XYZ file of C-alpha atoms in Angstrom:
550
model
C -70.290 -22.197 -2.875
C -70.529 -23.624 -6.389
C -67.336 -22.925 -8.312
C -65.924 -24.143 -11.594
C -62.931 -26.514 -11.454
C -61.010 -26.955 -14.709
C -60.862 -30.593 -15.915
C -57.060 -30.484 -15.563
C -57.439 -29.922 -11.798
C -60.231 -32.391 -11.068
C -59.682 -35.689 -9.344
C -60.019 -38.458 -11.869
C -63.451 -40.054 -11.739
C -63.313 -43.753 -11.055
C -65.000 -45.758 -13.750
C -65.734 -49.434 -14.341
C -65.116 -49.076 -18.057
C -62.061 -50.888 -19.378
C -59.788 -49.540 -22.108
C -59.763 -52.924 -23.862
C -63.529 -52.661 -24.350
C -63.055 -49.410 -26.241
C -60.359 -51.026 -28.397
C -62.742 -53.944 -29.085
C -65.577 -51.592 -30.090
C -63.307 -49.480 -32.286
C -62.023 -52.642 -33.974
C -65.601 -53.886 -34.525
C -66.596 -50.475 -35.913
C -63.635 -50.215 -38.285
C -63.900 -53.296 -40.464
C -67.507 -53.916 -41.628
C -67.910 -52.500 -45.119
C -64.251 -52.708 -46.077
C -64.404 -56.164 -47.634
C -66.505 -58.103 -50.179
C -68.062 -55.477 -52.377
C -67.417 -53.693 -55.656
C -66.620 -50.033 -56.219
C -69.308 -47.659 -55.040
C -69.991 -44.136 -56.211
C -69.163 -41.342 -55.865
C -65.426 -41.596 -55.141
C -64.339 -45.219 -55.191
C -64.209 -45.840 -58.975
C -61.984 -42.857 -59.714
C -59.764 -43.381 -56.682
C -59.190 -47.076 -57.519
C -58.398 -46.175 -61.124
C -55.929 -43.525 -60.008
C -54.258 -45.966 -57.584
C -53.928 -48.561 -60.337
C -52.460 -45.921 -62.641
C -49.888 -45.099 -59.989
C -49.014 -48.788 -59.644
C -48.606 -49.025 -63.406
C -46.048 -46.235 -63.577
C -47.982 -42.967 -63.668
C -46.267 -39.946 -62.187
C -46.849 -39.862 -58.394
C -47.577 -36.220 -57.690
C -51.006 -35.826 -59.360
C -53.624 -38.496 -59.705
C -54.247 -39.680 -63.251
C -57.505 -41.041 -64.630
C -56.794 -42.574 -68.049
C -53.876 -40.228 -68.484
C -55.769 -37.083 -67.449
C -54.743 -35.250 -64.234
C -57.218 -35.149 -61.334
C -56.136 -32.605 -58.695
C -59.087 -33.230 -56.396
C -57.656 -36.549 -55.249
C -55.083 -36.432 -52.473
C -51.761 -37.846 -53.664
C -51.016 -38.996 -50.131
C -54.078 -41.170 -50.133
C -53.066 -42.662 -53.470
C -49.562 -43.469 -52.199
C -50.921 -45.279 -49.176
C -53.668 -47.085 -51.116
C -51.207 -48.286 -53.789
C -48.807 -49.433 -51.036
C -51.540 -51.483 -49.359
C -52.478 -53.026 -52.688
C -48.848 -54.073 -53.234
C -48.649 -55.497 -49.709
C -51.987 -57.329 -49.346
C -53.497 -57.953 -52.761
C -54.357 -60.607 -53.781
C -53.116 -62.951 -51.065
C -54.832 -61.297 -48.064
C -57.521 -59.140 -49.660
C -58.780 -58.245 -53.121
C -57.548 -55.084 -54.738
C -60.621 -53.055 -53.725
C -60.437 -53.987 -50.030
C -56.664 -53.489 -49.926
C -57.047 -49.950 -51.250
C -59.705 -49.233 -48.619
C -57.145 -50.099 -45.938
C -55.832 -46.544 -46.579
C -59.101 -45.125 -45.234
C -58.879 -47.447 -42.228
C -55.327 -46.446 -41.298
C -55.935 -42.747 -41.633
C -59.111 -43.061 -39.543
C -57.174 -44.951 -36.858
C -54.584 -42.139 -36.803
C -57.340 -39.542 -36.452
C -59.220 -41.414 -33.714
C -56.066 -42.146 -31.742
C -54.863 -38.577 -31.991
C -58.199 -37.090 -30.928
C -58.444 -39.588 -28.084
C -54.971 -38.698 -26.846
C -55.830 -34.994 -27.095
C -58.873 -35.618 -24.906
C -56.707 -37.516 -22.425
C -54.155 -34.698 -22.224
C -56.691 -31.833 -22.090
C -59.391 -33.356 -19.958
C -58.094 -36.423 -18.138
C -57.927 -40.194 -18.546
C -61.620 -41.174 -18.886
C -62.350 -38.297 -21.283
C -59.933 -39.510 -23.888
C -62.092 -42.598 -24.324
C -65.189 -40.413 -24.407
C -63.793 -38.391 -27.332
C -63.270 -41.560 -29.307
C -66.731 -42.865 -28.478
C -68.351 -39.598 -29.536
C -66.510 -39.740 -32.858
C -67.458 -43.368 -33.447
C -71.047 -42.398 -32.752
C -71.060 -39.718 -35.502
C -72.656 -41.011 -38.687
C -70.500 -38.689 -40.785
C -67.387 -40.810 -40.161
C -68.885 -44.080 -41.424
C -68.436 -43.617 -45.149
C -65.078 -41.817 -44.699
C -63.642 -44.656 -42.610
C -64.838 -47.639 -44.654
C -64.891 -46.550 -48.289
C -62.211 -45.088 -50.506
C -62.116 -41.322 -50.353
C -59.797 -38.374 -49.839
C -61.333 -37.198 -46.532
C -59.662 -39.659 -44.170
C -56.199 -38.034 -44.503
C -57.800 -34.736 -43.587
C -59.265 -36.246 -40.488
C -55.912 -37.786 -39.569
C -54.170 -34.432 -40.063
C -56.702 -32.561 -37.920
C -56.365 -35.149 -35.176
C -52.585 -34.774 -35.222
C -52.882 -30.994 -34.933
C -55.296 -31.290 -31.970
C -52.966 -33.818 -30.312
C -50.061 -31.412 -30.773
C -51.941 -28.579 -29.063
C -52.707 -30.832 -26.136
C -49.009 -31.573 -25.572
C -47.757 -27.966 -25.798
C -47.684 -27.487 -22.020
C -45.345 -30.415 -21.269
C -43.772 -32.064 -24.347
C -42.635 -29.311 -26.714
C -40.794 -31.417 -29.289
C -43.581 -33.953 -29.742
C -46.172 -31.173 -29.862
C -44.213 -29.282 -32.553
C -43.762 -32.411 -34.676
C -47.460 -33.308 -34.463
C -48.708 -29.827 -35.195
C -46.208 -29.223 -37.975
C -46.734 -32.653 -39.505
C -50.493 -32.282 -39.327
C -50.415 -28.888 -41.101
C -48.140 -30.343 -43.828
C -50.385 -33.384 -44.336
C -53.405 -31.109 -44.463
C -51.837 -28.942 -47.181
C -51.393 -31.938 -49.475
C -54.857 -33.365 -48.689
C -57.098 -30.285 -48.594
C -55.138 -27.430 -50.133
C -53.297 -24.629 -48.414
C -56.181 -22.505 -47.169
C -57.314 -24.695 -44.270
C -53.842 -25.298 -42.763
C -52.870 -21.666 -43.147
C -56.094 -20.677 -41.352
C -55.332 -23.041 -38.528
C -51.759 -21.765 -38.352
C -53.029 -18.203 -38.009
C -55.429 -19.432 -35.323
C -52.532 -21.014 -33.465
C -50.576 -17.749 -33.689
C -53.571 -15.800 -32.358
C -54.256 -18.080 -29.361
C -51.961 -16.120 -26.986
C -54.579 -13.363 -27.094
C -56.153 -15.520 -24.407
C -54.153 -15.676 -21.176
C -54.700 -19.453 -21.095
C -52.259 -19.840 -23.979
C -49.667 -17.311 -22.762
C -46.937 -19.582 -21.538
C -43.373 -20.068 -22.627
C -43.632 -23.649 -23.771
C -46.475 -22.806 -26.144
C -44.420 -20.089 -27.794
C -41.551 -22.531 -28.274
C -43.978 -25.171 -29.561
C -45.503 -22.744 -32.042
C -42.103 -21.689 -33.378
C -41.059 -25.335 -33.650
C -44.310 -26.342 -35.404
C -43.884 -23.590 -37.958
C -40.276 -24.612 -38.436
C -41.482 -28.176 -39.170
C -44.520 -27.290 -41.277
C -43.285 -24.572 -43.592
C -40.396 -26.580 -45.107
C -42.588 -29.692 -45.426
C -45.359 -27.719 -47.078
C -42.952 -26.706 -49.844
C -41.858 -30.244 -50.656
C -44.901 -31.176 -52.706
C -45.022 -27.968 -54.810
C -41.307 -28.072 -55.496
C -41.423 -31.757 -56.403
C -44.373 -31.203 -58.719
C -42.674 -28.209 -60.323
C -39.524 -30.198 -60.920
C -41.338 -33.272 -62.307
C -44.155 -31.638 -64.278
C -43.931 -27.864 -64.720
C -47.111 -27.889 -66.812
C -49.152 -29.584 -64.090
C -47.570 -27.333 -61.456
C -48.849 -24.259 -63.296
C -52.402 -25.731 -63.371
C -52.224 -26.628 -59.671
C -50.955 -23.189 -58.694
C -53.597 -21.352 -60.756
C -56.625 -23.532 -60.000
C -56.030 -25.836 -57.011
C -53.561 -24.165 -54.637
C -56.318 -23.322 -52.131
C -58.017 -26.711 -52.496
C -61.758 -26.547 -53.109
C -61.555 -22.746 -53.233
C -59.479 -22.705 -56.393
C -56.013 -21.313 -57.003
C -54.145 -18.059 -57.161
C -55.854 -16.837 -60.313
C -59.392 -18.164 -59.850
C -60.101 -18.045 -56.109
C -63.794 -18.766 -55.501
C -66.195 -18.366 -52.599
C -69.935 -18.805 -52.022
C -72.433 -18.710 -49.149
C -73.437 -22.195 -48.067
C -74.331 -21.671 -44.396
C -77.701 -23.377 -44.536
C -76.420 -26.420 -46.440
C -73.703 -27.159 -43.878
C -75.941 -26.383 -40.889
C -78.594 -28.751 -42.225
C -76.096 -31.570 -42.792
C -74.307 -30.960 -39.504
C -77.448 -32.107 -37.626
C -76.928 -35.717 -38.676
C -73.243 -35.700 -39.611
C -71.955 -34.729 -36.167
C -74.610 -36.150 -33.856
C -74.190 -36.602 -30.879
C -71.008 -34.455 -30.892
C -72.739 -31.133 -31.563
C -75.520 -31.269 -28.892
C -72.958 -32.394 -26.277
C -70.682 -29.542 -27.409
C -73.570 -27.090 -27.051
C -74.141 -28.350 -23.531
C -70.481 -27.641 -22.694
C -70.667 -24.195 -24.259
C -73.580 -23.336 -21.959
C -71.300 -23.901 -18.966
C -69.404 -20.687 -18.178
C -66.185 -22.408 -17.140
C -65.005 -23.483 -20.610
C -63.737 -19.938 -21.220
C -61.114 -20.440 -18.484
C -59.542 -23.547 -20.058
C -57.033 -24.061 -22.832
C -59.231 -26.635 -24.546
C -62.236 -24.327 -24.463
C -60.394 -21.397 -26.039
C -58.826 -23.655 -28.687
C -62.048 -25.435 -29.573
C -64.136 -22.270 -29.949
C -61.433 -20.582 -32.013
C -61.106 -23.712 -34.214
C -64.865 -23.920 -34.721
C -65.111 -20.215 -35.605
C -62.343 -20.357 -38.192
C -63.291 -23.698 -39.766
C -66.955 -22.782 -39.672
C -66.291 -19.575 -41.544
C -64.361 -21.454 -44.200
C -67.212 -23.904 -44.602
C -69.738 -21.118 -44.996
C -67.596 -19.555 -47.731
C -66.813 -22.893 -49.455
C -67.925 -22.725 -53.090
C -68.737 -26.478 -53.101
C -71.534 -28.186 -51.175
C -69.629 -31.261 -50.032
C -70.915 -32.702 -46.767
C -67.709 -34.549 -45.967
C -66.029 -31.148 -45.377
C -67.879 -31.119 -42.068
C -65.105 -33.378 -40.752
C -63.181 -30.121 -40.211
C -65.446 -29.501 -37.215
C -65.485 -32.969 -35.675
C -62.275 -32.910 -33.514
C -63.155 -29.734 -31.583
C -66.835 -30.757 -31.328
C -65.883 -34.138 -29.867
C -63.456 -32.509 -27.419
C -66.096 -30.052 -26.287
C -68.695 -32.798 -26.073
C -66.476 -34.931 -23.807
C -65.511 -32.084 -21.507
C -68.804 -31.874 -19.560
C -70.047 -35.381 -20.290
C -69.914 -36.443 -16.654
C -71.930 -33.345 -15.734
C -74.669 -34.034 -18.250
C -78.038 -33.965 -16.567
C -79.475 -37.352 -15.824
C -82.611 -36.623 -17.817
C -80.599 -35.653 -20.903
C -78.402 -38.744 -20.590
C -81.481 -40.937 -20.166
C -83.092 -39.415 -23.238
C -79.994 -39.904 -25.380
C -79.752 -43.469 -24.153
C -83.471 -44.165 -24.714
C -83.407 -42.533 -28.164
C -80.389 -44.593 -29.158
C -81.904 -47.870 -27.923
C -85.171 -47.212 -29.735
C -83.598 -45.989 -33.003
C -80.901 -48.619 -33.348
C -83.035 -51.395 -31.907
C -85.840 -50.755 -34.420
C -83.305 -50.408 -37.258
C -81.595 -53.684 -36.268
C -84.968 -55.443 -36.144
C -85.851 -54.060 -39.554
C -82.530 -55.285 -41.008
C -83.066 -58.773 -39.644
C -86.648 -58.934 -40.946
C -85.463 -57.500 -44.298
C -82.733 -60.149 -44.478
C -85.254 -62.955 -44.134
C -87.591 -61.229 -46.617
C -85.059 -60.842 -49.404
C -83.585 -64.310 -48.936
C -86.649 -66.417 -48.006
C -89.553 -64.330 -49.335
C -91.268 -63.657 -46.028
C -92.780 -61.188 -45.241
C -93.926 -61.108 -48.851
C -94.603 -57.359 -49.033
C -91.146 -56.532 -47.775
C -89.581 -59.089 -50.119
C -91.380 -57.402 -53.004
C -89.979 -53.991 -52.007
C -86.479 -55.445 -51.652
C -86.692 -56.887 -55.166
C -87.999 -53.562 -56.466
C -84.979 -51.602 -55.186
C -82.374 -54.249 -56.011
C -83.754 -56.507 -58.744
C -80.351 -57.968 -59.633
C -79.868 -59.437 -56.193
C -79.861 -63.212 -55.841
C -80.141 -64.798 -52.350
C -76.709 -64.950 -50.789
C -76.110 -66.182 -47.265
C -72.358 -66.309 -46.550
C -71.255 -67.993 -43.302
C -68.801 -65.360 -42.020
C -71.166 -62.354 -42.337
C -73.859 -64.349 -40.621
C -71.489 -65.156 -37.720
C -70.642 -61.461 -37.369
C -74.272 -60.399 -37.478
C -75.380 -63.061 -34.994
C -72.530 -62.140 -32.635
C -73.092 -58.370 -32.698
C -76.777 -58.434 -31.867
C -76.655 -60.110 -28.406
C -73.528 -58.116 -27.505
C -75.449 -54.917 -28.114
C -78.400 -56.199 -26.104
C -76.041 -56.953 -23.274
C -74.470 -53.487 -23.438
C -77.761 -51.603 -23.179
C -78.960 -53.456 -20.101
C -76.583 -51.608 -17.792
C -78.158 -49.613 -14.959
C -77.386 -46.120 -13.577
C -76.912 -44.581 -16.992
C -75.052 -41.269 -16.973
C -73.437 -39.242 -19.740
C -70.509 -41.496 -20.540
C -72.585 -44.672 -20.474
C -75.197 -43.075 -22.774
C -72.516 -42.138 -25.274
C -71.022 -45.641 -25.049
C -74.445 -47.142 -25.776
C -74.942 -44.760 -28.703
C -71.584 -45.745 -30.198
C -72.466 -49.414 -29.668
C -75.757 -48.809 -31.511
C -73.994 -47.178 -34.434
C -71.583 -50.092 -34.568
C -74.431 -52.612 -34.476
C -76.428 -50.832 -37.213
C -73.398 -50.471 -39.485
C -72.248 -54.049 -38.907
C -75.685 -55.497 -39.693
C -76.016 -53.306 -42.794
C -72.565 -54.322 -44.027
C -73.155 -58.022 -43.394
C -76.802 -58.951 -43.845
C -77.473 -56.364 -46.534
C -74.063 -56.092 -48.198
C -74.802 -58.365 -51.229
C -78.190 -56.661 -51.708
C -76.562 -53.181 -51.604
C -73.738 -54.274 -53.890
C -76.176 -55.554 -56.468
C -77.895 -52.159 -56.466
C -74.831 -49.885 -56.287
C -72.273 -51.747 -58.430
C -71.935 -51.393 -62.166
C -70.941 -55.048 -62.478
C -74.475 -56.282 -63.153
C -75.017 -53.611 -65.816
C -71.835 -54.664 -67.597
C -72.782 -58.338 -67.368
C -76.191 -57.541 -68.859
C -74.580 -55.886 -71.861
C -72.224 -58.799 -72.405
C -75.149 -61.244 -72.188
C -76.902 -59.279 -74.898
C -74.026 -59.871 -77.365
C -74.238 -62.711 -79.858
C -71.480 -65.363 -79.928
C -70.395 -63.932 -83.303
C -70.070 -60.426 -81.855
C -68.038 -61.717 -78.892
C -65.696 -63.532 -81.251
C -65.289 -60.403 -83.386
C -64.326 -58.301 -80.348
C -61.960 -60.970 -79.055
C -60.216 -61.288 -82.421
C -59.997 -57.537 -82.856
C -62.162 -57.541 -85.977
C -64.592 -55.037 -84.419
C -64.245 -52.429 -81.703
C -66.493 -50.670 -79.180
C -65.935 -46.921 -79.156
C -66.704 -44.634 -76.250
C -66.280 -40.998 -75.331
C -62.742 -40.382 -74.042
C -64.110 -37.953 -71.455
C -66.724 -40.388 -70.111
C -64.677 -41.593 -67.125
C -67.548 -43.402 -65.435
C -68.297 -45.641 -68.418
C -64.644 -46.379 -69.103
C -63.935 -47.253 -65.464
C -66.967 -49.545 -65.159
C -66.136 -51.554 -68.316
C -62.444 -51.601 -67.499
C -63.102 -53.061 -64.018
C -65.871 -55.545 -64.814
C -65.453 -56.502 -68.466
C -62.740 -58.012 -70.627
C -64.110 -56.379 -73.771
C -61.621 -53.675 -74.849
C -63.042 -50.190 -75.293
C -61.589 -47.861 -77.860
C -61.766 -44.433 -76.278
C -62.323 -41.569 -78.674
C -62.445 -43.883 -81.721
C -65.274 -42.689 -83.949
C -64.554 -45.341 -86.571
C -65.830 -48.288 -84.508
C -68.917 -50.090 -85.762
C -70.216 -50.298 -82.151
C -70.409 -47.476 -79.640
C -71.086 -47.536 -75.878
C -72.731 -44.357 -74.569
C -73.978 -43.099 -71.208
C -77.358 -41.469 -71.522
C -80.795 -41.431 -69.830
C -82.840 -44.585 -70.319
C -85.138 -44.834 -73.335
C -83.209 -42.181 -75.239
C -83.679 -42.698 -78.942
C -80.647 -43.799 -80.984
C -79.162 -41.047 -83.170
C -79.670 -41.136 -86.885
C -77.649 -43.835 -88.590
C -77.370 -45.974 -85.408
C -79.358 -48.916 -84.015
C -79.736 -49.581 -80.326
C -78.763 -53.130 -79.492
C -78.999 -52.924 -75.704
C -79.742 -50.483 -72.943
C -79.434 -50.819 -69.152
C -78.965 -48.960 -65.901
C -78.429 -49.580 -62.241
C -81.704 -50.249 -60.375
C -83.981 -47.270 -59.784
C -81.547 -44.879 -61.464
C -83.744 -42.627 -63.603
C -80.968 -40.264 -64.662
C -78.051 -42.451 -65.721
C -78.273 -45.218 -68.252
C -76.053 -46.975 -70.786
C -76.683 -48.106 -74.347
C -74.784 -50.116 -76.964
C -75.281 -48.751 -80.433
C -74.443 -50.274 -83.835
C -73.654 -48.160 -86.841
C -75.950 -48.719 -89.816
C -74.407 -50.364 -92.842
């Protein structure tokens, strides 16, 4: 008779996979893209500016951009980013890379916590599978390697999941992880998401799978840890800056949903469903496979994951902002569900996932290598022409270390995909290896090309090159000034980071004025346009240097 056996009761499946190989892949996945490039939109310029403001003495409870508060940036992320800058810049890394270490460390916490949750819920091999599924999700790439406020959210969610997995045997550790995760989540994403997860935790005993004494004790302990910690930030902000506390309470208490006086919702179901298809692949199809198996309803991990997905999914649907990185709320339970029935995945489905990954990442890797030769050596000529079209400021740049990394990754991936007897876990491992290869090649072979297209440095340098020696001398001596709009953060950040010319924000008396406007916009009456420029292929945003008529 065919019966369902919960993963907790199954005999551990023997596997030839070694834990150190997972650590090696995770290490290889983590670092490409962290070093050797400028600040990239949308979040890096403002986050770096806020971290520098904190290092220069700004108040620590709300991010500041040129003295203006920015509540959408997690203060926890800023604290960690500024700490890494103090520790590692400039002797071990430049200021940009050191700040990105914050994303790396939060991602490591999230991956480790989710992997340990898979180990505790499902068994030893499945913990590694959870991590591999997460590494294979494209949605984590930008979060893990660039500056942004999403990585602390991922770390907090991983801690909460890890805490749930320990509730049946290690009450104190479970309570600390759950309570600490909820507290970190409140500072990083507002109070609505952690409160919703706390209510979900309180409602879990509706299922008989969560009706046991240790869980009740864990839940009480987690609330005892979380609730006091969640009051620390509001009380500290109120004590330090009552004016900012009032703004935070009224407009940012619930995070992206607003505050107590202007709570907002919308209906964005189709936006998040559409982006989930690529953001959480292959986690979501593997989770769907598990949900089609009837046995998940009789397990603690199944009840928890479905409840988590229902609550977080509802919050996403009602989110007033269309921000794809919010889909990270769903990744921990999706990865857990995806790993649960991975060994039972049908051979045809595993073979298709493996074949699709080999074809997709193999073709993409081949394209990147051909593109690298095209943009550096001019062959194939047609591809070199397209590369120059999309990044015209790029100059051939072949650095030894990126080349070593790219050359090393390619044969290792080819070796990994030649294994026989591919089943579910091997297919997921090959998919994660393909993602690692594609990202590593993109962030080594194409990094200078991408940086030339995405950075504002070349635009700033173009403007400086357009100045006459007399104008440069006048700016250096303070005889003339360049005015700009005080509210134009993007322009001020770009010229602060990449230029030594001082801008005079909000000064309408300057003879010269730097403005951000669409290209080929006519100069206003009384002004002459001395220079205009923009990042490559950007038809919306441009910059112009104007001179007041005498």
